[in-house]
XYZ file of C-alpha atoms in Angstrom:
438
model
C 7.164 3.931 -23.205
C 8.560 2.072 -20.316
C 7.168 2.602 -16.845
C 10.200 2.574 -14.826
C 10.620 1.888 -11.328
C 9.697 4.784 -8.683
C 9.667 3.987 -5.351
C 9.121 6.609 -2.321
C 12.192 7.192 -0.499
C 10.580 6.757 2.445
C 11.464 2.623 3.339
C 12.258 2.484 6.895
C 13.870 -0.871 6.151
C 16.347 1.155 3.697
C 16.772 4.286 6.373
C 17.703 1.963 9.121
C 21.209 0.926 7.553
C 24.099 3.080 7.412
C 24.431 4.718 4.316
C 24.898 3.190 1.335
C 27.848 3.680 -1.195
C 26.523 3.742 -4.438
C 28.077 1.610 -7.188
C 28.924 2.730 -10.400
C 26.126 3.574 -13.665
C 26.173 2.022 -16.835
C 27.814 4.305 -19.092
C 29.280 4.268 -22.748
C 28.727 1.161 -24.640
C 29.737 -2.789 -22.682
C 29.440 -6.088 -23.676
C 29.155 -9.073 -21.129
C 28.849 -13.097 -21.173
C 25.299 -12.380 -18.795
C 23.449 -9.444 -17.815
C 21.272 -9.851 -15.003
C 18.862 -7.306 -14.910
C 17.133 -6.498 -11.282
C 18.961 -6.857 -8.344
C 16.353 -7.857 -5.930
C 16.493 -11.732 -4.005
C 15.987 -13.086 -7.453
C 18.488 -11.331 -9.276
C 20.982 -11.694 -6.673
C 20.651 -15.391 -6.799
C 20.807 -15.900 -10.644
C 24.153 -13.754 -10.511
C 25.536 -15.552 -7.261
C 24.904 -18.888 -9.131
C 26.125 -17.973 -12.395
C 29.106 -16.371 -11.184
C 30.033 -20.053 -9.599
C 29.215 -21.858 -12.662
C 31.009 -20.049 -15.273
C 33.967 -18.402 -12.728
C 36.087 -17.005 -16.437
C 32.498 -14.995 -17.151
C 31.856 -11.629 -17.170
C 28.340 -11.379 -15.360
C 26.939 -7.545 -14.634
C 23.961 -6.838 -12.739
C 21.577 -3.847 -14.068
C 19.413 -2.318 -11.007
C 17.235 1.163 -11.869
C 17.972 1.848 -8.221
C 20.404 1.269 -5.427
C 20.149 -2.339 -4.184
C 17.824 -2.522 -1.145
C 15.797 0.196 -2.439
C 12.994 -1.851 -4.608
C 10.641 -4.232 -3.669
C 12.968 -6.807 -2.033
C 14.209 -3.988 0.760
C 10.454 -3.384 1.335
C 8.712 -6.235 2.217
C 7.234 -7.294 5.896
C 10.516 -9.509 6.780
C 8.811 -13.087 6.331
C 11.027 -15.557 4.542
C 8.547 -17.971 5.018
C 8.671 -22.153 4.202
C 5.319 -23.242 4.040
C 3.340 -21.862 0.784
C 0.769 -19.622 0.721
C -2.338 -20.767 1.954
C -3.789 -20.450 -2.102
C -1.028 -22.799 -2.948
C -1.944 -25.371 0.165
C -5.135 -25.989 -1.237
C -3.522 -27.564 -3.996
C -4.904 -30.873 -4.673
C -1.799 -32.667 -5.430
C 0.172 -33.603 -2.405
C 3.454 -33.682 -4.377
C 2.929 -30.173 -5.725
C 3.211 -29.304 -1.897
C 6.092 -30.784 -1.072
C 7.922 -29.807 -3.982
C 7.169 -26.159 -3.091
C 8.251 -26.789 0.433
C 11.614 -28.828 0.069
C 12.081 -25.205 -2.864
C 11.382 -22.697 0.500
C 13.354 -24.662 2.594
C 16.432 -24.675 0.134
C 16.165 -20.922 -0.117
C 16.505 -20.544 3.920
C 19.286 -22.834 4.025
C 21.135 -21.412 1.374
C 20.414 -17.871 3.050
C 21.567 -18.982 6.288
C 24.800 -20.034 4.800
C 25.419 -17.081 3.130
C 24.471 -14.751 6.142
C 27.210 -16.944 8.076
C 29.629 -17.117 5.564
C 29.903 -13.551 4.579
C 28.704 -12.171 8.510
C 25.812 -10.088 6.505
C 24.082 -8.488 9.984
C 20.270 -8.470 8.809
C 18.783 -9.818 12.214
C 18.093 -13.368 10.454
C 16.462 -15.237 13.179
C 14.782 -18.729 13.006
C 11.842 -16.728 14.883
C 9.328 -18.470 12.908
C 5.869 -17.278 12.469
C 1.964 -16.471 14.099
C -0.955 -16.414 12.137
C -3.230 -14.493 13.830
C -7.140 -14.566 14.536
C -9.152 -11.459 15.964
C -12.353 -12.792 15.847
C -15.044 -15.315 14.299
C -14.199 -14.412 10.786
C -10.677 -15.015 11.820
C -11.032 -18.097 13.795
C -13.046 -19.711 10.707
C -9.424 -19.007 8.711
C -7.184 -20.832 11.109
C -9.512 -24.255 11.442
C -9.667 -24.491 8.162
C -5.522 -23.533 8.014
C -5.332 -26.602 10.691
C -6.769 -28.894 8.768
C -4.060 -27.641 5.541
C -1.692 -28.350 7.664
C -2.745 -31.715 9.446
C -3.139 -32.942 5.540
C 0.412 -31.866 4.981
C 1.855 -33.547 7.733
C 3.971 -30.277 8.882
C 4.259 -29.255 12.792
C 1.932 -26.142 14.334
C 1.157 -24.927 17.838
C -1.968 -23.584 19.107
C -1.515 -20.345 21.061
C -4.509 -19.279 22.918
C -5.234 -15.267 23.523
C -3.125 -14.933 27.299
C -0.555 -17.131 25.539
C -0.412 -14.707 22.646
C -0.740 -11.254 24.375
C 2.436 -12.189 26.635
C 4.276 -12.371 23.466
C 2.734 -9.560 21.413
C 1.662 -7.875 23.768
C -1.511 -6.951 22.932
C -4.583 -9.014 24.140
C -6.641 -7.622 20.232
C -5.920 -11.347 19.472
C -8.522 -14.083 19.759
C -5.891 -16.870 19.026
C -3.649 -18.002 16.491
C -1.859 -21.368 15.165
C 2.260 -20.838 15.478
C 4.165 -22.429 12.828
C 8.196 -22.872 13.379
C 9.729 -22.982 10.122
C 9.610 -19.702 8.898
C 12.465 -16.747 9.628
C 12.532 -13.245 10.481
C 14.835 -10.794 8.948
C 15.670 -6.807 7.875
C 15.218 -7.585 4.213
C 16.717 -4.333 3.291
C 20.130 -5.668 4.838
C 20.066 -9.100 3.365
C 19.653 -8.143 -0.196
C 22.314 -4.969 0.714
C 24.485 -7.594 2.121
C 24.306 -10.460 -0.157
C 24.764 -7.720 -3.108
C 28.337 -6.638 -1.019
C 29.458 -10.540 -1.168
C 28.977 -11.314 -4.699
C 31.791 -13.218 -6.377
C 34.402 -11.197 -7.837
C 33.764 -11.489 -11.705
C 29.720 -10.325 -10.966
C 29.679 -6.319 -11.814
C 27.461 -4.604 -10.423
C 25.527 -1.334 -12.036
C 22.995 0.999 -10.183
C 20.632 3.424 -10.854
C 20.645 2.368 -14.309
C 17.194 2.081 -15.600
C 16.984 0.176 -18.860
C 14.985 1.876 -21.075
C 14.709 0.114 -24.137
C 15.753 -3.553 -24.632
C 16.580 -4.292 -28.589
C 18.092 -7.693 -30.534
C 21.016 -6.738 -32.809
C 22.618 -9.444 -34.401
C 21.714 -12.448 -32.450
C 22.266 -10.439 -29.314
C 20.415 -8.661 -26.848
C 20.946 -4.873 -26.072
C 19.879 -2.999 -23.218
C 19.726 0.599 -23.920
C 19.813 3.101 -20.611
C 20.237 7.173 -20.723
C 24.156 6.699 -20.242
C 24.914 3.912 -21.859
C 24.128 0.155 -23.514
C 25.119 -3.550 -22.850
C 25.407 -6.170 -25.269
C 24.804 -9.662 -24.294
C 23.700 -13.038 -25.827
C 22.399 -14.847 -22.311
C 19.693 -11.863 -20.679
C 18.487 -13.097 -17.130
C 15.452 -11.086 -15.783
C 14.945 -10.669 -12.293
C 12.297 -8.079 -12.905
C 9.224 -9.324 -10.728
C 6.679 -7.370 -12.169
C 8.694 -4.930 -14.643
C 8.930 -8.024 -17.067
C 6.106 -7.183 -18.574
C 7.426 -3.428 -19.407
C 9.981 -5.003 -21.991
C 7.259 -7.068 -23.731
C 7.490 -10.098 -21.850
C 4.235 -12.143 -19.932
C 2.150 -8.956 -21.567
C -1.896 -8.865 -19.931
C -0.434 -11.656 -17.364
C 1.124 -10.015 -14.405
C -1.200 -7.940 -11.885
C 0.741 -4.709 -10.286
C -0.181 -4.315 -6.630
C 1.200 -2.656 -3.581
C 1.252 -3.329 0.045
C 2.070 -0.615 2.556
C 3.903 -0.467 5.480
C 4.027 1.724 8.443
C 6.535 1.206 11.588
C 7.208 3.357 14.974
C 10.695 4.337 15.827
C 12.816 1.977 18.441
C 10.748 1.559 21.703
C 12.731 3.260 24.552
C 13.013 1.098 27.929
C 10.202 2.537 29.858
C 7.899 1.803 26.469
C 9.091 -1.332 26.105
C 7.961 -2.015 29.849
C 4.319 -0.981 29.362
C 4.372 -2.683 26.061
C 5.466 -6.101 27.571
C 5.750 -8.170 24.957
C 8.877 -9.719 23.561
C 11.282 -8.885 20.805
C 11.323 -10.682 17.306
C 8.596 -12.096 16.394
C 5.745 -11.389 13.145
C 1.944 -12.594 12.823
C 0.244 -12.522 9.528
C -3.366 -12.442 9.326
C -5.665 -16.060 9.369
C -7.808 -13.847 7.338
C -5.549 -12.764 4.214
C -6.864 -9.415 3.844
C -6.061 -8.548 7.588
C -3.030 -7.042 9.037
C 0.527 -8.214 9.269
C 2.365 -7.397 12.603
C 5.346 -7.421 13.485
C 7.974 -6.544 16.477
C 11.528 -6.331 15.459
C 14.407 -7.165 16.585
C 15.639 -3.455 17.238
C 12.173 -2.317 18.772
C 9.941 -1.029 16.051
C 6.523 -1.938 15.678
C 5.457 -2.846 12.143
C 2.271 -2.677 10.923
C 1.024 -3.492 7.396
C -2.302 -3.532 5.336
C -3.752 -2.072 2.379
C -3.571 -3.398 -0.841
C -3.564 -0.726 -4.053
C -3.762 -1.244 -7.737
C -1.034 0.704 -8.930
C -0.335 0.345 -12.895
C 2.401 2.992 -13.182
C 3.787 1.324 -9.847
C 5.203 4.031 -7.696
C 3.805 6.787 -9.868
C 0.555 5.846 -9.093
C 1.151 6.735 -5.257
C 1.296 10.330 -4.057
C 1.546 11.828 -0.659
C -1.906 12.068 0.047
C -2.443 8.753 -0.680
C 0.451 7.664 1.857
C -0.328 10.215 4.382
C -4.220 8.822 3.936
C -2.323 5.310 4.657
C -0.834 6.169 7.058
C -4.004 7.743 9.098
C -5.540 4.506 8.491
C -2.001 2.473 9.764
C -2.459 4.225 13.104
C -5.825 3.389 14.007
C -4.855 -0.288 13.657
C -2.088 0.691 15.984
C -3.796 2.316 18.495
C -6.512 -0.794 18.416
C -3.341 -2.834 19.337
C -1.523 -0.746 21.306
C -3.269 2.074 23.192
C -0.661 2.416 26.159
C 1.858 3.402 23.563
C -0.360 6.034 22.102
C 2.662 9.119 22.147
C 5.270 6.602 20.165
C 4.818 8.344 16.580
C 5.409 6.692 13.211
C 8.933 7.560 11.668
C 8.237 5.854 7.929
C 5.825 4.446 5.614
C 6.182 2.780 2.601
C 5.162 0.960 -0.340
C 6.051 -1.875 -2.278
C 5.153 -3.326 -5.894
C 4.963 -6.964 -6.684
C 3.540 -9.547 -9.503
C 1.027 -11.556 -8.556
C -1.257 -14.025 -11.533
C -4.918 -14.556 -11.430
C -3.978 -18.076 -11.480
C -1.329 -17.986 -8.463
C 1.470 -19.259 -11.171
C 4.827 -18.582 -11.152
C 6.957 -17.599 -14.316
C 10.177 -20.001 -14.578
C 11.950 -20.403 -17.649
C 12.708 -19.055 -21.281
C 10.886 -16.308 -22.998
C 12.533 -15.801 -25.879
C 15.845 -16.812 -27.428
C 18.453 -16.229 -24.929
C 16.115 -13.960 -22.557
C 14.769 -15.973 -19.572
C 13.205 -14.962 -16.445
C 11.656 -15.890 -12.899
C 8.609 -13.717 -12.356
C 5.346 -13.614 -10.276
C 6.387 -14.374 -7.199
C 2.945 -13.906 -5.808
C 4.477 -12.225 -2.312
C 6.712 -14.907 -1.380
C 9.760 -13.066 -2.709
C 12.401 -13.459 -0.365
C 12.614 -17.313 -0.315
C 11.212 -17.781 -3.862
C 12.842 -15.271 -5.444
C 16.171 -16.729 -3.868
C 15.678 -20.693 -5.219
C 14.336 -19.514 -8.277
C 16.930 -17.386 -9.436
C 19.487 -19.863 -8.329
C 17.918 -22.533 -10.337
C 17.178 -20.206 -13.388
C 20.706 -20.116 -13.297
C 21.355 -23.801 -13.490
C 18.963 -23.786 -16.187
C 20.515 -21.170 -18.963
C 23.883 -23.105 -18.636
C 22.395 -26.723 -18.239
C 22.906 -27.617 -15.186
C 20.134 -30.014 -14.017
C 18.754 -31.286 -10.620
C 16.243 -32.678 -8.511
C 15.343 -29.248 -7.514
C 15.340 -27.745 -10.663
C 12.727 -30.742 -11.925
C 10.770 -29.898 -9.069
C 10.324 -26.113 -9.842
C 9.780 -26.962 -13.511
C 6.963 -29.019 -12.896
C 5.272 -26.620 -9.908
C 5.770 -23.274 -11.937
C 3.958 -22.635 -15.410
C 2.102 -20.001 -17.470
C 0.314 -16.958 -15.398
C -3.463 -16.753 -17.202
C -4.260 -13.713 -19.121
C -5.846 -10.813 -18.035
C -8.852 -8.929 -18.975
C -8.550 -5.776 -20.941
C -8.421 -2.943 -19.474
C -10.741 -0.961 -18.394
C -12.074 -4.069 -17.102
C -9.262 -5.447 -14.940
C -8.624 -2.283 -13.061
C -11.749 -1.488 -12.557
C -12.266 -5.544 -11.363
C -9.033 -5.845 -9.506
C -10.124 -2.373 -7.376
C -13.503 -3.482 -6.676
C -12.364 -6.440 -5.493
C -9.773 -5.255 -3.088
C -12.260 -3.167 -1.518
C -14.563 -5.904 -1.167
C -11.928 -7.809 0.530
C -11.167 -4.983 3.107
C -15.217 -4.853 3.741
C -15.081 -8.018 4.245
C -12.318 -8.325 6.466
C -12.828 -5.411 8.764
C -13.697 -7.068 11.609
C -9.762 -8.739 10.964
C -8.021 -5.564 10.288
């Protein structure tokens, strides 16, 4: 039994766009050169890319949803360069750089794309604050200054009346500023980049594979309506891989929620007097995310949920207990905007390995797959699926050496009971610990 996909349909991201005109279902039975299945960042990418390389192919694109409506339309907006702090502790100075010259070929390939084909997804080279409340916090950014001083990359120090004229809030102790990193409405991009896919890529929503079966030497994907035959199978699946028997007891599900405010009007944006566009994550990892867009809302996101029937696991109590806990963080930050309500808030799943690994690569014959992003979708998922592509029709590179030798095996999991009942106590721990942060 497959746990599909089933997200809330309550993404602000998502219900800020126009509305979306759904593409066709896969019905009856098809056959194509490549199937692509997931249309988030990753699965975009491996059908953009594949679509240039082999222009006479017939590529279609399998999404269980509408595009924009998974986990790439429902992240905080970071498409960030530098890796996650985890990953800057590496020990291997090369490793680094290899992951950062990857991030920084994801932006510039999104940039081009967003120019190109005029997607409007407020894309702004904003880059990014990482934010200290107090001692606990403070302790996270020297030793993040010292990551960075070993790398070699460019920061800013932005003391607390520095900060609160751009955040507008004085909650902040300090933070370190980091310019690399961009800012966009990730529901948008991945709505837009789906609109400007080459001609001979087909795309197919709200088609939820069900069963996935080898006939033959090729690959069929059963769904209620209908089946597709192919010999080359390209998952962009993030953490569903492991529903069609793929990286089994090595992916951990987890959401993040999100809450934001409707668009500040004129008189709140005066007694809010910060500036437009800009996002902090926390020094302390288990802290909150802010963020101010570019159209006035006020993001805020925290809490961290086990969740191993993904959306199913989620109910309204749970997101209306959520969200509660999403306003006192608000009010903390913003008291003199105390009568501006929340209009959404919403979840996300994503794969992340006890080991911080990425997937990249072949699985079986003729199925391969980028998974475990470890919430660094946007950028990752976008060079990764690119380069997945290069790799199932031989293409090689510097860049696709690079994320062969950076990316390897996620580490197995404990059995369950055990993991859930580790992986919960140990996100609660982390919000105890982190209180003072959140």
């Amino acid at each position: 039994m497959i746990n599909l996909p089933h997200d809330d349909n309550t993404c602000g991201w998502y219900h800020a766009l126009t509305p979306q005109i759904e593409k066709p279902s896969l019905k009856g039975a098809q056959s194509a050169d490549y199937v692509v299945l997931g249309a988030g960042f990753a699965g975009l990418a491996m059908a953009r890319r594949l679509a240039e390389l082999e222009p006479n192919a017939r590529i279609v694109l399998i999404d269980a949803q509408q595009v924009g409506q998974g986990a790439s339309g429902r992240n905080s907006g970071f498409v960030i360069d530098l890796p996650h702090k985890f990953s800057l502790e590496h020990p291997d100075p090369a490793h680094k750089q290899r992951l950062l010259s990857l991030n920084r070929a994801a932006i510039k390939q999104l940039s081009s794309l967003i120019d190109k084909h005029n997607i409007d997804c407020q894309w702004s080279a904003a880059g990014k604050y990482q934010g200290a409340v107090g001692p606990r916090g403070e302790a996270y950014l020297d030793h993040f200054e010292h990551l960075m001083t070993d790398l070699g990359e460019p920061f800013e120090h932005v003391d607390s009346n520095q900060l609160a004229k751009v955040l507008g809030t004085d909650y902040y102790s300090r933070a370190i500023y980091t310019p690399g990193g961009y800012l966009v409405q990730p529901a948008a991009l991945a709505c837009g980049l789906a609109a400007s896919l080459p001609s001979n890529v087909e795309v197919l929503e709200n088609s939820p594979i069900q069963r996935l079966t080898k006939e033959q030497g090729a690959w069929q994907l059963h769904g209620e309506n209908g089946s597709i035959k192919t010999a080359k199978l390209l998952l962009g699946t993030s953490i569903f891989t492991r529903e069609f028997g793929f990286l089994k007891n090595r992916l951990l599900p987890v959401m993040t929620f999100a809450s934001w405010t409707r668009p500040l009007t004129d008189y709140e944006m005066h007694h809010y007097s910060g500036t437009l566009d800009w996002g902090l994550t926390p020094a302390d990892h288990a802290g909150t995310t802010l963020r101010m867009t570019a159209d006035r809302r006020i993001l805020i996101r925290n809490t961290y949920k086990h969740v191993t029937k993904y959306g199913n696991s989620i109910n309204d109590k749970v997101r209306a207990d959520i969200q509660s806990e999403h306003r006192k963080v608000f009010l903390a930050r913003y008291p003199q905007l105390a009568h501006v309500p929340f209009t959404h808030t919403w979840g996300g799943s994503y794969a992340i390995s006890r080991n911080f690994t990425n997937f990249f690569g072949e699985l079986d014959d003729g199925v391969y797959a980028s998974a475990c992003d470890n919430g660094v979708g946007v950028a990752w998922g976008t060079v990764s699926g690119s380069l997945l592509a290069d790799y199932v029709v031989g293409a090689t590179s510097n860049a696709l050496s690079d994320i062969q030798k950076v990316t390897g095996m996620p580490s197995l999991n404990p059995p369950e009971p055990f993991l859930g009942l580790g992986v919960k106590s140990r996100i609660k721990l982390a919000k105890w610990q982190s209180r003072s942060e959140i």
